[in-house]
Tab-separated table of C-alpha atoms and ligand atoms in Angstrom:
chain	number	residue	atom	x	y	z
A	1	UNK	CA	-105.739	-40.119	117.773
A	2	UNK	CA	-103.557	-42.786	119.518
A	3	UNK	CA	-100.617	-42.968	121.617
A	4	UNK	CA	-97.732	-44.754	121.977
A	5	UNK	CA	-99.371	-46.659	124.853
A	6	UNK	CA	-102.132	-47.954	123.009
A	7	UNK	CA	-99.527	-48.769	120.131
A	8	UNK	CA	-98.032	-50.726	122.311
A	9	UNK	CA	-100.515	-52.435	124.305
A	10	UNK	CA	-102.290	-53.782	120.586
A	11	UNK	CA	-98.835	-54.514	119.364
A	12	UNK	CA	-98.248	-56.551	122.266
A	13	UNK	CA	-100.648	-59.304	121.964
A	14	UNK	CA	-99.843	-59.940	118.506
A	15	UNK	CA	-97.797	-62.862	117.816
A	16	UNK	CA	-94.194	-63.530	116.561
A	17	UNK	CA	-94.940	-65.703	113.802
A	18	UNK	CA	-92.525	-68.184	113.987
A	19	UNK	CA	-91.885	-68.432	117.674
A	20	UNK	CA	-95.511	-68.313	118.574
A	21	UNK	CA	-95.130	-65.850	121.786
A	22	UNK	CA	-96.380	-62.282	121.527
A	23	UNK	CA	-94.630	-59.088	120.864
A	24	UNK	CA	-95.090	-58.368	124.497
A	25	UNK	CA	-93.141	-61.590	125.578
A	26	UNK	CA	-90.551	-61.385	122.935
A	27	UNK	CA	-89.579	-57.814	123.431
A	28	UNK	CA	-90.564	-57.266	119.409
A	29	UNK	CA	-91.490	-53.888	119.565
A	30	UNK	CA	-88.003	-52.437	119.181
A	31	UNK	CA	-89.706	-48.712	118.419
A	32	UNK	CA	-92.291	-46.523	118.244
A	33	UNK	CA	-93.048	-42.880	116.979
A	34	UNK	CA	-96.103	-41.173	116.548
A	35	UNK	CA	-96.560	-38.019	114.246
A	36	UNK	CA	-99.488	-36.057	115.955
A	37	UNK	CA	-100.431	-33.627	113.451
A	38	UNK	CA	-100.967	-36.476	110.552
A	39	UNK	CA	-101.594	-39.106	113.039
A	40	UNK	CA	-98.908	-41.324	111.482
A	41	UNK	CA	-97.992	-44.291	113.806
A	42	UNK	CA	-94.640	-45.700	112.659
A	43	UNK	CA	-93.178	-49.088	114.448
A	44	UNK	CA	-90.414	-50.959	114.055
A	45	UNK	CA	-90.416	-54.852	115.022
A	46	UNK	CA	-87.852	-57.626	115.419
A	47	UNK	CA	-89.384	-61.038	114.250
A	48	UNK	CA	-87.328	-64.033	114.399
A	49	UNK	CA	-87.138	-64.122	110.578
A	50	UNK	CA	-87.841	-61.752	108.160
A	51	UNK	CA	-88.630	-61.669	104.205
A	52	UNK	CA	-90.835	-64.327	104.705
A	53	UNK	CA	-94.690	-64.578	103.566
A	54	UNK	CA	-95.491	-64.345	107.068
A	55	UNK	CA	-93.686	-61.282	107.329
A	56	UNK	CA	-95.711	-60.047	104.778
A	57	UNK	CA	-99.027	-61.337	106.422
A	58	UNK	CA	-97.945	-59.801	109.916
A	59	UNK	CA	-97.262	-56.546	107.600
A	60	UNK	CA	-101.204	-56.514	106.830
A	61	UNK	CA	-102.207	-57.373	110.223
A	62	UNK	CA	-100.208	-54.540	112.248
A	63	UNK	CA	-101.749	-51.991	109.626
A	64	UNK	CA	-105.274	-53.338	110.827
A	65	UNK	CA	-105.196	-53.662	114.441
A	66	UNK	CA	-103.575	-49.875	114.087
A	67	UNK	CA	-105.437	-48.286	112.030
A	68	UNK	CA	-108.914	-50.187	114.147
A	69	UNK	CA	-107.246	-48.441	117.146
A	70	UNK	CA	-107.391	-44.742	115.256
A	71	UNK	CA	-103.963	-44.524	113.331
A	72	UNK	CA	-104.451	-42.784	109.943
A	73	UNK	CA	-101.471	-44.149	108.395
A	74	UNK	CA	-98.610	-46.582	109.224
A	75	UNK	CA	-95.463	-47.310	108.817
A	76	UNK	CA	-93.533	-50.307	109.566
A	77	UNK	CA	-89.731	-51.275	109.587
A	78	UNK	CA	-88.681	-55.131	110.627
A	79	UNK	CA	-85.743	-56.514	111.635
A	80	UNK	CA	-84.481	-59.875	113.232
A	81	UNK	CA	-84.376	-60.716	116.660
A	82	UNK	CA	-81.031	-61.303	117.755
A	83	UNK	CA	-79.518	-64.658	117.962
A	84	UNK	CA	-79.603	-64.625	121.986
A	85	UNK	CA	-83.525	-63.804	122.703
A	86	UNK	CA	-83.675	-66.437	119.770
A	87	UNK	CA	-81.958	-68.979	122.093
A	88	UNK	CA	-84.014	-68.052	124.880
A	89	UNK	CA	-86.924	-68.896	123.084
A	90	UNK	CA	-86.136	-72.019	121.331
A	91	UNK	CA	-86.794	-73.995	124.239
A	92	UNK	CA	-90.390	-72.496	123.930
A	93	UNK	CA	-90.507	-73.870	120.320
A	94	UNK	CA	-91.177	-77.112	119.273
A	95	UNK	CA	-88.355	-79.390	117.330
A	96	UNK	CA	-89.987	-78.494	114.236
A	97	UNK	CA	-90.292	-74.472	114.598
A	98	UNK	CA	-86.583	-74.328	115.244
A	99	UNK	CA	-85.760	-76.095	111.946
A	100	UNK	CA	-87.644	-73.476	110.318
A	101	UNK	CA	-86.376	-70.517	111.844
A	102	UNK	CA	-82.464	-71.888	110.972
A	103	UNK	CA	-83.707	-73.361	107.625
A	104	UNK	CA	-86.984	-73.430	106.097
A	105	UNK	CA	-86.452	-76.735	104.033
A	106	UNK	CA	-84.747	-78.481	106.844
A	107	UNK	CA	-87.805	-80.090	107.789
A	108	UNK	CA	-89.621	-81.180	104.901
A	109	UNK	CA	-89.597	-84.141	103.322
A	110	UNK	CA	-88.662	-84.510	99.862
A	111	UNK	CA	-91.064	-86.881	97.601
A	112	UNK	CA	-89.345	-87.237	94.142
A	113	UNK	CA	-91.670	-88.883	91.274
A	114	UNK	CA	-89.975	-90.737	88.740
A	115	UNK	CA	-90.717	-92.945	86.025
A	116	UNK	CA	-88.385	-94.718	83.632
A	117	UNK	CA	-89.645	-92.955	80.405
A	118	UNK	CA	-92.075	-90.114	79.721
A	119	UNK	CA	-95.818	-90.204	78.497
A	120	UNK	CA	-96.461	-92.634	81.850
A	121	UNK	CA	-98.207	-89.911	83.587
A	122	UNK	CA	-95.834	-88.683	85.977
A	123	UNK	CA	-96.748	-85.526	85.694
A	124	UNK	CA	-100.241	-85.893	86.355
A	125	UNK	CA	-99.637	-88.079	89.272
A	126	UNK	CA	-97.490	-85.559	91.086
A	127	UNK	CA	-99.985	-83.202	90.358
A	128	UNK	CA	-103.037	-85.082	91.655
A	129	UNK	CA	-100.495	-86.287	94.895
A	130	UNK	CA	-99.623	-82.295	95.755
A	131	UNK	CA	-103.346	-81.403	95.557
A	132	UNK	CA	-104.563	-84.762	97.139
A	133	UNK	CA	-102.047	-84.122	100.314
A	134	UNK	CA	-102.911	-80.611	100.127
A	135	UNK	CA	-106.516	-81.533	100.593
A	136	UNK	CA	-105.396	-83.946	103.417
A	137	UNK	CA	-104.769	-80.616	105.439
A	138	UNK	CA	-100.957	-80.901	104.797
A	139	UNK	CA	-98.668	-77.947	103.486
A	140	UNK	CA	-97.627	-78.874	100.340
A	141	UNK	CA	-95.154	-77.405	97.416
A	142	UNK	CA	-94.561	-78.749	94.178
A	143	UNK	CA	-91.452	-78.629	91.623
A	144	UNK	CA	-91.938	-79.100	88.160
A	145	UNK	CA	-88.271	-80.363	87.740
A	146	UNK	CA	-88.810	-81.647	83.933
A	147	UNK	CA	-86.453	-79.686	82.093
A	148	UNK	CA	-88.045	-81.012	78.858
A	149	UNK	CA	-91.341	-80.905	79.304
A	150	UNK	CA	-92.439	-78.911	81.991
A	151	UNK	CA	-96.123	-79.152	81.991
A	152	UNK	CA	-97.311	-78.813	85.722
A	153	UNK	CA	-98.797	-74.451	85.260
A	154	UNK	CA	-100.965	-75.651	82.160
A	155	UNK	CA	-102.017	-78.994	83.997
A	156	UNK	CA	-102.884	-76.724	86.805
A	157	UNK	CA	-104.280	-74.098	84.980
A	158	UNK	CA	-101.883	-71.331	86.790
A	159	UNK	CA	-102.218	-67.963	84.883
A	160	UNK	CA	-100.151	-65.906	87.069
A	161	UNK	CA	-96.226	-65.564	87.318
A	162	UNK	CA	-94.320	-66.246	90.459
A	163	UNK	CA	-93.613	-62.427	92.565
A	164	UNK	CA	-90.032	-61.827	92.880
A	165	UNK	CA	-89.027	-59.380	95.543
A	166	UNK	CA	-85.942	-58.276	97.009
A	167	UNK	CA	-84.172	-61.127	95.452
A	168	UNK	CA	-86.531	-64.073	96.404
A	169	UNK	CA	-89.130	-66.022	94.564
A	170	UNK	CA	-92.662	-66.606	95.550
A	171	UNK	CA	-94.246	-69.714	94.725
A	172	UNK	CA	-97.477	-69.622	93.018
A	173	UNK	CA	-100.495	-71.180	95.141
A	174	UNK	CA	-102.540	-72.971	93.247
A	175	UNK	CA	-105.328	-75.799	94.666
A	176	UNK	CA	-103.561	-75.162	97.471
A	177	UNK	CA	-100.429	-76.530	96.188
A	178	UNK	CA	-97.179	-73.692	96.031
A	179	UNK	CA	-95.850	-74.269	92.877
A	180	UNK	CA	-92.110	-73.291	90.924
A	181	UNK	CA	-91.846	-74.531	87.130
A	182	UNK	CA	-88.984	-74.416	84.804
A	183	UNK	CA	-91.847	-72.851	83.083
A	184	UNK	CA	-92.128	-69.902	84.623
A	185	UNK	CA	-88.697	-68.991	83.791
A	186	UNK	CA	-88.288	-69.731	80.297
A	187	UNK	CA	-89.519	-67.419	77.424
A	188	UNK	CA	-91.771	-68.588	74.813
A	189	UNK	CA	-92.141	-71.969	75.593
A	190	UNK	CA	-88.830	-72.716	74.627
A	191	UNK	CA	-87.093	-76.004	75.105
A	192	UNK	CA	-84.294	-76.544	77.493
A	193	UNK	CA	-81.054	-78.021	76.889
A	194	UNK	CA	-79.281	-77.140	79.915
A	195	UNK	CA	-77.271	-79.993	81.518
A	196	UNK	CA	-74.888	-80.167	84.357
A	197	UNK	CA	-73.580	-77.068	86.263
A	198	UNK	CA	-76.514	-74.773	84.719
A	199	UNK	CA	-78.988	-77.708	85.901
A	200	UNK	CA	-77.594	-77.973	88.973
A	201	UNK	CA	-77.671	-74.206	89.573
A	202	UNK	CA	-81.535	-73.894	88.732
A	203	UNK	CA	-82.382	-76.732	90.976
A	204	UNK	CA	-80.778	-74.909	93.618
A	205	UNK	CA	-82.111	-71.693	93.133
A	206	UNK	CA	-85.414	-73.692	93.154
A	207	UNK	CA	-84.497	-74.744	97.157
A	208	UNK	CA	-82.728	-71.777	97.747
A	209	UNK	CA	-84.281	-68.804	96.732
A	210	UNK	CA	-87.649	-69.605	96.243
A	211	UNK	CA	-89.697	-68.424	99.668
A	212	UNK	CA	-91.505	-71.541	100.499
A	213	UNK	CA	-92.514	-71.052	103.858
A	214	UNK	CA	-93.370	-73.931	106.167
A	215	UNK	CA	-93.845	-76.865	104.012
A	216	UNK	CA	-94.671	-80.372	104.995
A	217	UNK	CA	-94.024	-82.186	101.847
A	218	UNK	CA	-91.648	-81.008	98.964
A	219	UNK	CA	-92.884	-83.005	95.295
A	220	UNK	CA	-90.610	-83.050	92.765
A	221	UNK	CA	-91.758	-83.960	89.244
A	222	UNK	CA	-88.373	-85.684	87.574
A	223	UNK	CA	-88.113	-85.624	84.138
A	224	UNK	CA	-88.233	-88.674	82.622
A	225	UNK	CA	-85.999	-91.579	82.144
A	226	UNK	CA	-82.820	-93.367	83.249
A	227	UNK	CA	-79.950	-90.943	80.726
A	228	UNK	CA	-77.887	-88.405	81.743
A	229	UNK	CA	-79.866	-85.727	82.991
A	230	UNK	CA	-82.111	-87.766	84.912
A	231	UNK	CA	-78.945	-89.150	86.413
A	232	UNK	CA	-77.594	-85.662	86.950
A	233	UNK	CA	-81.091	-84.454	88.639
A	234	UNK	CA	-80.788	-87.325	91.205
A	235	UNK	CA	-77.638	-86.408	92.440
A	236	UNK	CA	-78.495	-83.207	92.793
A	237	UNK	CA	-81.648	-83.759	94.627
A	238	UNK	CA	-81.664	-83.843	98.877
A	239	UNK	CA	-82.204	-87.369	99.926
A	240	UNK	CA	-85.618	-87.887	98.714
A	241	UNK	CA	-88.280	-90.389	99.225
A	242	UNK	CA	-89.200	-91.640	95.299
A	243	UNK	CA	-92.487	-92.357	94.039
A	244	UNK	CA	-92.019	-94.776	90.692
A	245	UNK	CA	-94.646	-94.355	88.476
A	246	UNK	CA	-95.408	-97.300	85.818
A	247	UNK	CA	-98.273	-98.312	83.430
A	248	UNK	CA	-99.519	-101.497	83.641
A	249	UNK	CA	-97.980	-103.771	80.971
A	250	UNK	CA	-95.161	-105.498	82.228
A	251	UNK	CA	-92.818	-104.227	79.567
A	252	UNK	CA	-93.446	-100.841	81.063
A	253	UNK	CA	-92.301	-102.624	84.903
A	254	UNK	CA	-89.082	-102.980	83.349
A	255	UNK	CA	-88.110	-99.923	82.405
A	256	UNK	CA	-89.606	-98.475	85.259
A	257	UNK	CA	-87.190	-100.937	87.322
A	258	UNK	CA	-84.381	-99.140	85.805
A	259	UNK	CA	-85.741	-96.015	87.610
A	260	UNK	CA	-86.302	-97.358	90.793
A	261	UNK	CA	-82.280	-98.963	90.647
A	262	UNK	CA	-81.311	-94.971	89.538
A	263	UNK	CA	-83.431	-93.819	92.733
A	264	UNK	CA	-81.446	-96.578	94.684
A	265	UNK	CA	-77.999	-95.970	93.390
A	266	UNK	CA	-78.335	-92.378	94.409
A	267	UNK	CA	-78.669	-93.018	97.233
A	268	UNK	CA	-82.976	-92.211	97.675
A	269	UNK	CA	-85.435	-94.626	99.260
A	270	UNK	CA	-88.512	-95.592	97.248
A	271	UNK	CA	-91.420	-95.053	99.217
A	272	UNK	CA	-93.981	-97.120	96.999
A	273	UNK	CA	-95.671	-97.343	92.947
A	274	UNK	CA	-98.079	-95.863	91.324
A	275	UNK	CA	-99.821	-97.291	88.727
A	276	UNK	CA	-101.313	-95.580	86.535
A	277	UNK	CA	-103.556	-96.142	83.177
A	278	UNK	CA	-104.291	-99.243	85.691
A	279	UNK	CA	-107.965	-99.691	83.656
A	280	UNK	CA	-110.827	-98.458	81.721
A	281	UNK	CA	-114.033	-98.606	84.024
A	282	UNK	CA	-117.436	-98.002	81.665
A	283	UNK	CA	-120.190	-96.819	82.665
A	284	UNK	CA	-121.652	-100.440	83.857
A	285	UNK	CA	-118.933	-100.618	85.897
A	286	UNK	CA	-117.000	-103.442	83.988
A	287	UNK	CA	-112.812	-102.746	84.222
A	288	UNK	CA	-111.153	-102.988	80.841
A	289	UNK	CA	-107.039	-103.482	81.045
A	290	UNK	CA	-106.799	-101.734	77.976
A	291	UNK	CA	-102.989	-101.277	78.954
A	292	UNK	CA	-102.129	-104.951	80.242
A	293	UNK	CA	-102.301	-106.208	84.198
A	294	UNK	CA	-100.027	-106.596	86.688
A	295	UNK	CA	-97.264	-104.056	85.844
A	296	UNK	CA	-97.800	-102.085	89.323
A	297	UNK	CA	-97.601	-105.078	91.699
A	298	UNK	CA	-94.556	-106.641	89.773
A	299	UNK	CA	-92.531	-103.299	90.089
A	300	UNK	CA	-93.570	-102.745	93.348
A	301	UNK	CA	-92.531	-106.471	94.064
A	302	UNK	CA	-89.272	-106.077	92.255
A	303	UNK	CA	-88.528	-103.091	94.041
A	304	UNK	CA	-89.283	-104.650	97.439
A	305	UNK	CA	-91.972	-101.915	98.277
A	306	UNK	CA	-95.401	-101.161	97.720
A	307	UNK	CA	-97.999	-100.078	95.431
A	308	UNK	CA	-99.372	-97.299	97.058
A	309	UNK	CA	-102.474	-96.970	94.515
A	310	UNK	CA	-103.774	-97.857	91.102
A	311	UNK	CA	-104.988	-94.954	88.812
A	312	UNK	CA	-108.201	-95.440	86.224
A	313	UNK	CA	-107.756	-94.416	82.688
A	314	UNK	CA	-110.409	-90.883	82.334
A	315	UNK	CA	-110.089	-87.198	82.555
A	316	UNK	CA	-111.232	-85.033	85.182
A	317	UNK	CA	-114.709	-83.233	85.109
A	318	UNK	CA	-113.946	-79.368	83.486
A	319	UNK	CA	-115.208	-76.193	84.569
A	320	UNK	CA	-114.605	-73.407	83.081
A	321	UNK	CA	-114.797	-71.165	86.239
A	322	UNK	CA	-111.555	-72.560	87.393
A	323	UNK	CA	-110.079	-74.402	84.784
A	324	UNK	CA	-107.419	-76.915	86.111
A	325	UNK	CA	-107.571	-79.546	83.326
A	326	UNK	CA	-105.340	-82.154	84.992
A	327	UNK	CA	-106.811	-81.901	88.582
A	328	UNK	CA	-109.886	-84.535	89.704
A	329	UNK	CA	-111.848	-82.668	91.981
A	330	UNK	CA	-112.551	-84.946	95.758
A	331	UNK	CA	-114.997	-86.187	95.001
A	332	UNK	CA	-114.400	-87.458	91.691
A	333	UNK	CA	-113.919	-91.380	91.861
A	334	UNK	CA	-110.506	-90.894	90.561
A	335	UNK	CA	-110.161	-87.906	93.120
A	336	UNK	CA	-110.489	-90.426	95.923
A	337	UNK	CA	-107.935	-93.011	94.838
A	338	UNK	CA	-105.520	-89.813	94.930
A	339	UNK	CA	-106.767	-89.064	98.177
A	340	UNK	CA	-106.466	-92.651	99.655
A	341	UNK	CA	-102.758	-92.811	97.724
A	342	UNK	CA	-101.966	-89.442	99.435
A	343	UNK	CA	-103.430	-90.997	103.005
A	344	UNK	CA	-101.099	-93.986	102.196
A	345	UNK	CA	-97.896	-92.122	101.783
A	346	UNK	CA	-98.357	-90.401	105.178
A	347	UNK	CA	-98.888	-93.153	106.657
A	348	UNK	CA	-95.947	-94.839	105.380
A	349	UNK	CA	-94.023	-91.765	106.364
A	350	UNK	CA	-95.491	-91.786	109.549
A	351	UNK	CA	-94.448	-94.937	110.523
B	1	ADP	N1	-105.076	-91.862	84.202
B	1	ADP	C1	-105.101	-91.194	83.049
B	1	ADP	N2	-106.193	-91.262	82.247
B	1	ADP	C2	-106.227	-90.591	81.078
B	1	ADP	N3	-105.230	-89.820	80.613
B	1	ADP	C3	-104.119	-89.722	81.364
B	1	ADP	C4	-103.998	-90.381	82.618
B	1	ADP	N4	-102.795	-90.082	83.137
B	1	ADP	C5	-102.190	-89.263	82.260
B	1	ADP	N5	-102.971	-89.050	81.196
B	1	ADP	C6	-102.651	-88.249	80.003
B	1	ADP	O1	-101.511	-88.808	79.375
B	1	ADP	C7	-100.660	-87.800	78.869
B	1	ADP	C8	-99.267	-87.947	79.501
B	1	ADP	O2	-99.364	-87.665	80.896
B	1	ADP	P1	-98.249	-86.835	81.668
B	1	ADP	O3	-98.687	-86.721	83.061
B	1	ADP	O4	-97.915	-85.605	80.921
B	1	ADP	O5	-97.061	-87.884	81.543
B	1	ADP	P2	-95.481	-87.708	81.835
B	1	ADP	O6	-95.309	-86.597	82.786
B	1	ADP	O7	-95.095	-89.044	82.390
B	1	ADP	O8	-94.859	-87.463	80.501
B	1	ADP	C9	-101.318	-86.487	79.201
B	1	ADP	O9	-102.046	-86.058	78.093
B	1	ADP	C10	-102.263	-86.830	80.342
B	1	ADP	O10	-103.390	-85.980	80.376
B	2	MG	MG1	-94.318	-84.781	82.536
């Protein structure tokens, strides 16, 4: 048996998750009621944002510390702290926190990965990036923005669907990546030929809806090319910080250029190049430029900014236990170069 004393006194210490003060200091716990006979605690608490994942993860947590201090069952109703005790508390909060509470994506930073026609390895690279900044300890969600080809849930090996709940759209973790695909919302694999207004609408459904949470870095995997609906895609996009992504023969430089002058003309910075295909190492350690030299640095030259990593031909190790066919693993020599590329972005970011 418990009373509405002890309700309160273990709903008390927990913590408002978004302003980071307790239910005690925040006034949270608008209400409690007890039913003796089926010792049913029910509670009612004002957060400063609800239908969030961490509304659902304080959800789980309030039925464990009640039902550890003897409730049977419980119920819980949330609803949002009132824009005043918000104010009073934003001083408490850092820069950051407020952003979030007012609008999650108003924060992150957008990194857009482009390339000026497909087969390049964008895809892979945004991949590998998500998962290597992931692994850096940042919070991390990736689109898969290629209307044509969206190919980022098999790279990843994601199984599941994304959860959609009272009107909003939960990401699917993966590697510790969240991830949203055109994928997940088309039936049977079937191309796309949407273009303008529909486009447009997706992509912001894709920012809008979809519950992201606190995110650090936003990737967006472009589709491919410099026509019309890559054109269309970059307008649409929040100013973004573009990764161009090139092979290594110089031909390829040029059409990535063309990219890189989209990115610009938009309006986007372009944070650095990726090369990738860069080489063939064997297993005596000798590099083969099976795809030509020099394409990276040129681009990265041409586009007055840097080559933030070269990427070996070679797939990643397999295992069947958690089969992500595109991802290296860390410690994979190819793993690392995504981790140092990763390390190099937030630095540059950083500065
Ligand atoms: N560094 C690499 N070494 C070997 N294969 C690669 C490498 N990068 C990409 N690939 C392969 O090349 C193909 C095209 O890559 P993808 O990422 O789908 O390109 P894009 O998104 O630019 O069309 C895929 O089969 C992918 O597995
Ligand atoms: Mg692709």
């Amino acid at each position: 048996m418990i009373n509405e004393q002890q309700v309160r006194e273990v709903l008390g210490q927990l913590q408002d998750p978004f302003l980071h003060r307790t239910f005690a200091e925040t006034n949270g716990i608008i209400n409690v009621s007890i039913k003796e006979e089926k010792n049913h605690v029910s509670v009612k608490v004002a957060i400063a944002k609800t239908n969030t994942p961490e509304q659902m993860q304080l959800q789980m947590k309030i039925v464990d510390v009640l039902k550890e201090a003897g409730a049977s069952t419980v119920g819980i109703r949330f609803e949002e702290l009132s824009t005043e005790s918000l104010e009073q508390f934003r001083g408490t909060a850092t820069e950051s926190e407020v952003h979030d509470i007012l609008s999650p994506l108003s924060s992150v930073q957008f990194l857009a990965i482009a390339s000026g026609k497909g087969g390049v390895g964008k895809s892979t690279v945004s991949v590998n990036l998500a998962v290597a900044l992931a692994r850096l300890g940042k919070k991390v969600g990736l689109i898969d923005a290629d209307i044509y080809g969206f190919s980022v849930p098999d790279m990843m090996g994601i199984q599941e669907m994304p959860v959609v709940k009272d009107d909003r759209i939960y990401p699917v973790e993966r590697k510790g990546v969240k991830v949203i695909s055109m994928g997940f919302f088309v039936e049977n694999n079937a191309p796309i030929v949407w273009r303008g207004p529909m486009l447009g609408k997706v992509l912001d459904q894709f920012f809008r809806d979809v519950e992201w949470g606190d995110l650090d870095y936003l990737l967006l995997d472009l589709p491919p090319g410099t026509g019309d609906v890559a054109l269309d895609i970059h307008q649409m996009l929040p100013s973004s910080k573009e990764i161009i992504v090139t092979t290594p023969h110089p031909t390829a430089a040029f059409v990535a250029a063309r990219a890189g002058a989209m990115a610009l003309q938009t309006n986007h910075d372009i944070l650095g190049v990726i090369e990738n295909m860069a080489w063939y190492e064997s297993k005596s350690g000798d590099r083969e430029y099976v795809f030509g030299q020099g394409g990276g640095p040129k681009l990265a030259d041409e586009l007055r900014t840097e080559l933030l990593g070269q990427i070996p031909l070679g797939q990643p190790d397999w295992t069947n236990d958690d089969f992500a066919p595109s991802v290296y693993e860390e410690d994979h020599p190819t793993g690392k170069i995504y981790l140092q590329a990763a390390q190099n972005i937030i630095d540059k970011l950083s500065k």
